[in-house]
Amino acid sequence: LALQPQGPKQAEAFVNSFLKRTMPRLEDKDIQKHLHRKAVVLEHAFKKTKKNKRSKTKSLSAKERREMKIFELKPEQQKYELFLPLHELWKQYIRELCNGLGPQVEPMIVQTKLLKADFHGAVVTVVKSKCPSYVGTTGIILQELKHMFKIITKDDKLKVIPKCNSVFGVEIDGFVSHIYGSKFQLRSSERSAKKFKVKGTIDL
C-alpha cells in the first residue's frame, strides 16, 4: 500500500490539527493541557440539569385551625334552611355509592358502605343515649369530628353531640340505619381506610 511510518513530529502535528478540527472552541493552550493529561474527550458532554424540587405546602395544624376559627359558624350562618341543599347532595351521593336504595338491595351491603361513607350533610336523629337530653335531637351533620357530631337542628340551633354512648338513626329513601357512636369514633378520612370487624354484641 506504499505506507510510510511517520515520525513523532508528524504524529504530533496530525493530533494537533485533528483536535483543532474536532474542538474548534478550545485554544491551543487548552489543547495542550488535554494532551499532557493523556485524556482527550472527543464527545460533547451534556450538563446535567438539576430538577427543581417542588416545595411542599405546609398545612395548618389543628391548633392553628382552632385559633383561626376556620370551622366555626357565625350566628347568622346557623340556619337550617341554608344546609338543605347540602343534604340533597348527600342523598345523591349515597344513592350513587350504594347503586340505588331499592327493595332489591341487601341491607348488609348498604350498611357496609355506610360505614365508610362521608356523613357531612346527612340528617341524623339521636335514638339512644346515656344522656336523656340528647334523645330525639334531629339535625343535619355540619361537621364530623373524631368524638362528636356537630349538627344544625330545624329550630336553627347548633348542637354538639358526642358519639360515645349514643346511637344515631339515619334514614334515606325508606332505608333506616343505626350508627353506634361508641364504635364510630373515627374521622371520616380514617373510616374510609379502616376494615371493620363484625361483632356479636354492641352496647352503648
mmCIF file of C-alpha atoms in Angstrom:
data_model
loop_
_atom_site.group_PDB
_atom_site.id
_atom_site.type_symbol
_atom_site.label_atom_id
_atom_site.label_comp_id
_atom_site.label_asym_id
_atom_site.label_seq_id
_atom_site.Cartn_x
_atom_site.Cartn_y
_atom_site.Cartn_z
ATOM 1 C CA LEU A 1 0.000 0.000 0.000
ATOM 2 C CA ALA A 2 3.066 2.234 -0.013
ATOM 3 C CA LEU A 3 2.501 3.422 3.536
ATOM 4 C CA GLN A 4 5.439 5.014 5.276
ATOM 5 C CA PRO A 5 5.834 5.219 9.052
ATOM 6 C CA GLN A 6 5.509 8.726 10.451
ATOM 7 C CA GLY A 7 7.840 10.301 12.936
ATOM 8 C CA PRO A 8 6.949 11.821 16.313
ATOM 9 C CA LYS A 9 6.742 15.364 14.933
ATOM 10 C CA GLN A 10 4.390 14.345 12.147
ATOM 11 C CA ALA A 11 2.200 12.425 14.602
ATOM 12 C CA GLU A 12 2.085 15.399 16.956
ATOM 13 C CA ALA A 13 1.175 17.734 14.071
ATOM 14 C CA PHE A 14 -1.570 15.348 12.988
ATOM 15 C CA VAL A 15 -3.021 15.135 16.507
ATOM 16 C CA ASN A 16 -2.951 18.912 16.918
ATOM 17 C CA SER A 17 -4.693 19.515 13.610
ATOM 18 C CA PHE A 18 -7.239 16.809 14.418
ATOM 19 C CA LEU A 19 -8.016 18.342 17.794
ATOM 20 C CA LYS A 20 -8.409 21.809 16.274
ATOM 21 C CA ARG A 21 -10.939 20.453 13.806
ATOM 22 C CA THR A 22 -12.909 18.455 16.358
ATOM 23 C CA MET A 23 -12.743 21.053 19.147
ATOM 24 C CA PRO A 24 -12.664 24.439 17.435
ATOM 25 C CA ARG A 25 -13.764 26.289 20.561
ATOM 26 C CA LEU A 26 -10.641 25.344 22.523
ATOM 27 C CA GLU A 27 -7.494 27.409 22.297
ATOM 28 C CA ASP A 28 -4.053 25.924 21.674
ATOM 29 C CA LYS A 29 -3.035 26.104 25.320
ATOM 30 C CA ASP A 30 -6.202 24.231 26.354
ATOM 31 C CA ILE A 31 -5.500 21.565 23.762
ATOM 32 C CA GLN A 32 -2.006 21.140 25.116
ATOM 33 C CA LYS A 33 -3.417 20.669 28.628
ATOM 34 C CA HIS A 34 -5.575 17.857 27.346
ATOM 35 C CA LEU A 35 -2.555 16.229 25.683
ATOM 36 C CA HIS A 36 -0.389 16.447 28.783
ATOM 37 C CA ARG A 37 -3.084 14.747 30.849
ATOM 38 C CA LYS A 38 -3.228 11.997 28.236
ATOM 39 C CA ALA A 39 -7.009 12.092 28.265
ATOM 40 C CA VAL A 40 -8.858 13.513 25.273
ATOM 41 C CA VAL A 41 -12.659 13.838 25.292
ATOM 42 C CA LEU A 42 -13.949 13.934 21.728
ATOM 43 C CA GLU A 43 -17.670 13.783 22.589
ATOM 44 C CA HIS A 44 -19.789 16.679 23.697
ATOM 45 C CA ALA A 45 -20.508 16.460 27.421
ATOM 46 C CA PHE A 46 -24.049 17.432 28.341
ATOM 47 C CA LYS A 47 -24.520 19.229 31.592
ATOM 48 C CA LYS A 48 -26.974 17.604 33.938
ATOM 49 C CA THR A 49 -29.847 19.904 34.635
ATOM 50 C CA LYS A 50 -30.961 19.962 38.222
ATOM 51 C CA LYS A 51 -34.637 19.323 38.681
ATOM 52 C CA ASN A 52 -36.359 21.873 40.797
ATOM 53 C CA LYS A 53 -37.899 20.161 43.762
ATOM 54 C CA ARG A 54 -41.444 21.209 44.385
ATOM 55 C CA SER A 55 -41.758 22.910 47.678
ATOM 56 C CA LYS A 56 -44.307 21.180 49.856
ATOM 57 C CA THR A 57 -47.096 23.405 51.012
ATOM 58 C CA LYS A 58 -47.256 23.393 54.765
ATOM 59 C CA SER A 59 -50.734 22.693 56.022
ATOM 60 C CA LEU A 60 -52.195 24.284 59.121
ATOM 61 C CA SER A 61 -52.005 22.370 62.354
ATOM 62 C CA ALA A 62 -55.091 21.562 64.413
ATOM 63 C CA LYS A 63 -54.122 24.217 66.953
ATOM 64 C CA GLU A 64 -53.753 26.865 64.219
ATOM 65 C CA ARG A 65 -57.142 25.932 62.752
ATOM 66 C CA ARG A 66 -58.745 26.324 66.173
ATOM 67 C CA GLU A 67 -57.087 29.690 66.735
ATOM 68 C CA MET A 68 -58.210 30.927 63.312
ATOM 69 C CA LYS A 69 -61.747 29.556 63.954
ATOM 70 C CA ILE A 70 -61.942 28.146 60.452
ATOM 71 C CA PHE A 71 -64.725 25.670 61.217
ATOM 72 C CA GLU A 72 -66.806 27.898 63.482
ATOM 73 C CA LEU A 73 -70.091 29.166 62.073
ATOM 74 C CA LYS A 74 -71.173 32.718 62.676
ATOM 75 C CA PRO A 75 -74.601 33.153 64.316
ATOM 76 C CA GLU A 76 -76.137 34.487 61.086
ATOM 77 C CA GLN A 77 -74.962 31.340 59.274
ATOM 78 C CA GLN A 78 -76.598 28.941 61.716
ATOM 79 C CA LYS A 79 -79.751 28.442 59.645
ATOM 80 C CA TYR A 80 -81.200 25.000 58.945
ATOM 81 C CA GLU A 81 -82.539 26.064 55.550
ATOM 82 C CA LEU A 82 -79.071 27.088 54.382
ATOM 83 C CA PHE A 83 -77.892 23.483 54.611
ATOM 84 C CA LEU A 84 -80.844 21.757 52.940
ATOM 85 C CA PRO A 85 -79.019 21.810 49.556
ATOM 86 C CA LEU A 86 -76.091 20.071 51.278
ATOM 87 C CA HIS A 87 -78.477 17.364 52.472
ATOM 88 C CA GLU A 88 -79.817 16.884 48.934
ATOM 89 C CA LEU A 89 -76.249 16.468 47.663
ATOM 90 C CA TRP A 90 -75.570 13.920 50.392
ATOM 91 C CA LYS A 91 -78.631 11.864 49.417
ATOM 92 C CA GLN A 92 -77.486 11.852 45.792
ATOM 93 C CA TYR A 93 -74.007 10.815 46.915
ATOM 94 C CA ILE A 94 -75.367 7.902 48.992
ATOM 95 C CA ARG A 95 -77.615 6.695 46.158
ATOM 96 C CA GLU A 96 -74.647 6.590 43.797
ATOM 97 C CA LEU A 97 -72.455 4.942 46.440
ATOM 98 C CA CYS A 98 -74.997 2.185 47.100
ATOM 99 C CA ASN A 99 -76.102 1.838 43.442
ATOM 100 C CA GLY A 100 -79.605 2.848 44.414
ATOM 101 C CA LEU A 101 -81.607 2.052 47.525
ATOM 102 C CA GLY A 102 -84.414 -0.018 46.079
ATOM 103 C CA PRO A 103 -86.097 -3.050 47.706
ATOM 104 C CA GLN A 104 -83.691 -5.390 45.899
ATOM 105 C CA VAL A 105 -80.627 -4.004 47.673
ATOM 106 C CA GLU A 106 -79.366 -6.135 50.556
ATOM 107 C CA PRO A 107 -79.262 -4.187 53.856
ATOM 108 C CA MET A 108 -75.886 -5.671 54.816
ATOM 109 C CA ILE A 109 -74.253 -4.266 51.656
ATOM 110 C CA VAL A 110 -75.716 -0.813 52.297
ATOM 111 C CA GLN A 111 -74.590 -0.823 55.925
ATOM 112 C CA THR A 112 -71.065 -1.876 54.910
ATOM 113 C CA LYS A 113 -70.837 1.056 52.513
ATOM 114 C CA LEU A 114 -72.322 3.475 55.030
ATOM 115 C CA LEU A 115 -69.563 2.560 57.493
ATOM 116 C CA LYS A 116 -67.027 4.184 55.156
ATOM 117 C CA ALA A 117 -69.264 6.946 53.784
ATOM 118 C CA ASP A 118 -68.981 10.666 54.447
ATOM 119 C CA PHE A 119 -71.850 11.875 56.655
ATOM 120 C CA HIS A 120 -71.484 15.629 56.130
ATOM 121 C CA GLY A 121 -74.979 16.662 55.076
ATOM 122 C CA ALA A 122 -76.801 13.646 56.494
ATOM 123 C CA VAL A 123 -79.899 14.087 58.644
ATOM 124 C CA VAL A 124 -79.458 12.098 61.851
ATOM 125 C CA THR A 125 -81.570 11.538 64.948
ATOM 126 C CA VAL A 126 -80.278 10.561 68.363
ATOM 127 C CA VAL A 127 -82.180 7.327 69.025
ATOM 128 C CA LYS A 128 -80.496 6.281 72.257
ATOM 129 C CA SER A 129 -78.099 7.955 74.644
ATOM 130 C CA LYS A 130 -76.955 7.698 78.227
ATOM 131 C CA CYS A 131 -77.710 11.419 78.398
ATOM 132 C CA PRO A 132 -81.531 11.684 78.102
ATOM 133 C CA SER A 133 -81.409 15.295 76.926
ATOM 134 C CA TYR A 134 -79.799 14.206 73.630
ATOM 135 C CA VAL A 135 -82.503 11.670 72.737
ATOM 136 C CA GLY A 136 -84.779 12.886 69.955
ATOM 137 C CA THR A 137 -82.393 15.570 68.680
ATOM 138 C CA THR A 138 -82.550 15.723 64.884
ATOM 139 C CA GLY A 139 -80.458 17.775 62.512
ATOM 140 C CA ILE A 140 -78.070 17.955 59.574
ATOM 141 C CA ILE A 141 -74.475 16.994 60.259
ATOM 142 C CA LEU A 142 -72.284 20.007 59.539
ATOM 143 C CA GLN A 143 -69.038 18.584 60.858
ATOM 144 C CA GLU A 144 -67.911 15.142 61.910
ATOM 145 C CA LEU A 145 -65.051 15.070 64.399
ATOM 146 C CA LYS A 146 -63.392 12.042 65.875
ATOM 147 C CA HIS A 147 -65.516 12.004 69.033
ATOM 148 C CA MET A 148 -68.574 14.090 68.144
ATOM 149 C CA PHE A 149 -71.060 15.310 65.564
ATOM 150 C CA LYS A 150 -71.889 18.976 65.057
ATOM 151 C CA ILE A 151 -75.462 19.253 63.787
ATOM 152 C CA ILE A 152 -77.869 22.078 62.997
ATOM 153 C CA THR A 153 -81.455 21.475 64.136
ATOM 154 C CA LYS A 154 -84.670 22.637 62.496
ATOM 155 C CA ASP A 155 -85.008 25.403 65.067
ATOM 156 C CA ASP A 156 -81.622 26.808 63.918
ATOM 157 C CA LYS A 157 -79.617 25.647 66.919
ATOM 158 C CA LEU A 158 -76.099 24.266 66.640
ATOM 159 C CA LYS A 159 -75.736 21.117 68.743
ATOM 160 C CA VAL A 160 -72.579 19.203 69.614
ATOM 161 C CA ILE A 161 -73.471 15.545 70.236
ATOM 162 C CA PRO A 162 -70.748 13.171 71.498
ATOM 163 C CA LYS A 163 -70.530 9.865 69.667
ATOM 164 C CA CYS A 164 -69.689 7.905 72.772
ATOM 165 C CA ASN A 165 -72.702 6.305 74.489
ATOM 166 C CA SER A 166 -75.074 7.430 71.720
ATOM 167 C CA VAL A 167 -76.930 5.698 68.887
ATOM 168 C CA PHE A 168 -77.842 7.728 65.785
ATOM 169 C CA GLY A 169 -80.508 6.884 63.240
ATOM 170 C CA VAL A 170 -80.077 7.735 59.543
ATOM 171 C CA GLU A 171 -82.967 7.466 57.069
ATOM 172 C CA ILE A 172 -82.819 7.779 53.289
ATOM 173 C CA ASP A 173 -85.417 6.588 50.773
ATOM 174 C CA GLY A 174 -87.116 4.485 53.434
ATOM 175 C CA PHE A 175 -83.918 2.704 54.420
ATOM 176 C CA VAL A 176 -83.085 3.206 58.107
ATOM 177 C CA SER A 177 -79.641 2.504 59.515
ATOM 178 C CA HIS A 178 -78.234 2.976 63.001
ATOM 179 C CA ILE A 179 -74.824 4.328 63.908
ATOM 180 C CA TYR A 180 -73.370 3.141 67.200
ATOM 181 C CA GLY A 181 -71.260 6.127 68.133
ATOM 182 C CA SER A 182 -69.020 4.264 70.579
ATOM 183 C CA LYS A 183 -67.804 2.088 67.684
ATOM 184 C CA PHE A 184 -67.733 5.039 65.280
ATOM 185 C CA GLN A 185 -65.125 7.218 66.965
ATOM 186 C CA LEU A 186 -63.032 7.867 63.880
ATOM 187 C CA ARG A 187 -62.668 10.726 61.445
ATOM 188 C CA SER A 188 -64.362 10.237 58.085
ATOM 189 C CA SER A 189 -60.958 10.056 56.379
ATOM 190 C CA GLU A 190 -59.866 7.308 58.779
ATOM 191 C CA ARG A 191 -63.073 5.311 58.361
ATOM 192 C CA SER A 192 -62.647 5.124 54.581
ATOM 193 C CA ALA A 193 -59.450 3.070 55.005
ATOM 194 C CA LYS A 194 -60.427 1.042 58.088
ATOM 195 C CA LYS A 195 -61.543 -2.580 57.972
ATOM 196 C CA PHE A 196 -64.476 -3.070 60.325
ATOM 197 C CA LYS A 197 -64.984 -6.389 62.058
ATOM 198 C CA VAL A 198 -68.407 -7.848 62.658
ATOM 199 C CA LYS A 199 -69.067 -8.173 66.378
ATOM 200 C CA GLY A 200 -71.810 -10.138 68.055
ATOM 201 C CA THR A 201 -72.987 -7.596 70.601
ATOM 202 C CA ILE A 202 -72.891 -3.811 70.627
ATOM 203 C CA ASP A 203 -73.503 -1.784 73.761
ATOM 204 C CA LEU A 204 -73.872 1.923 74.301
#
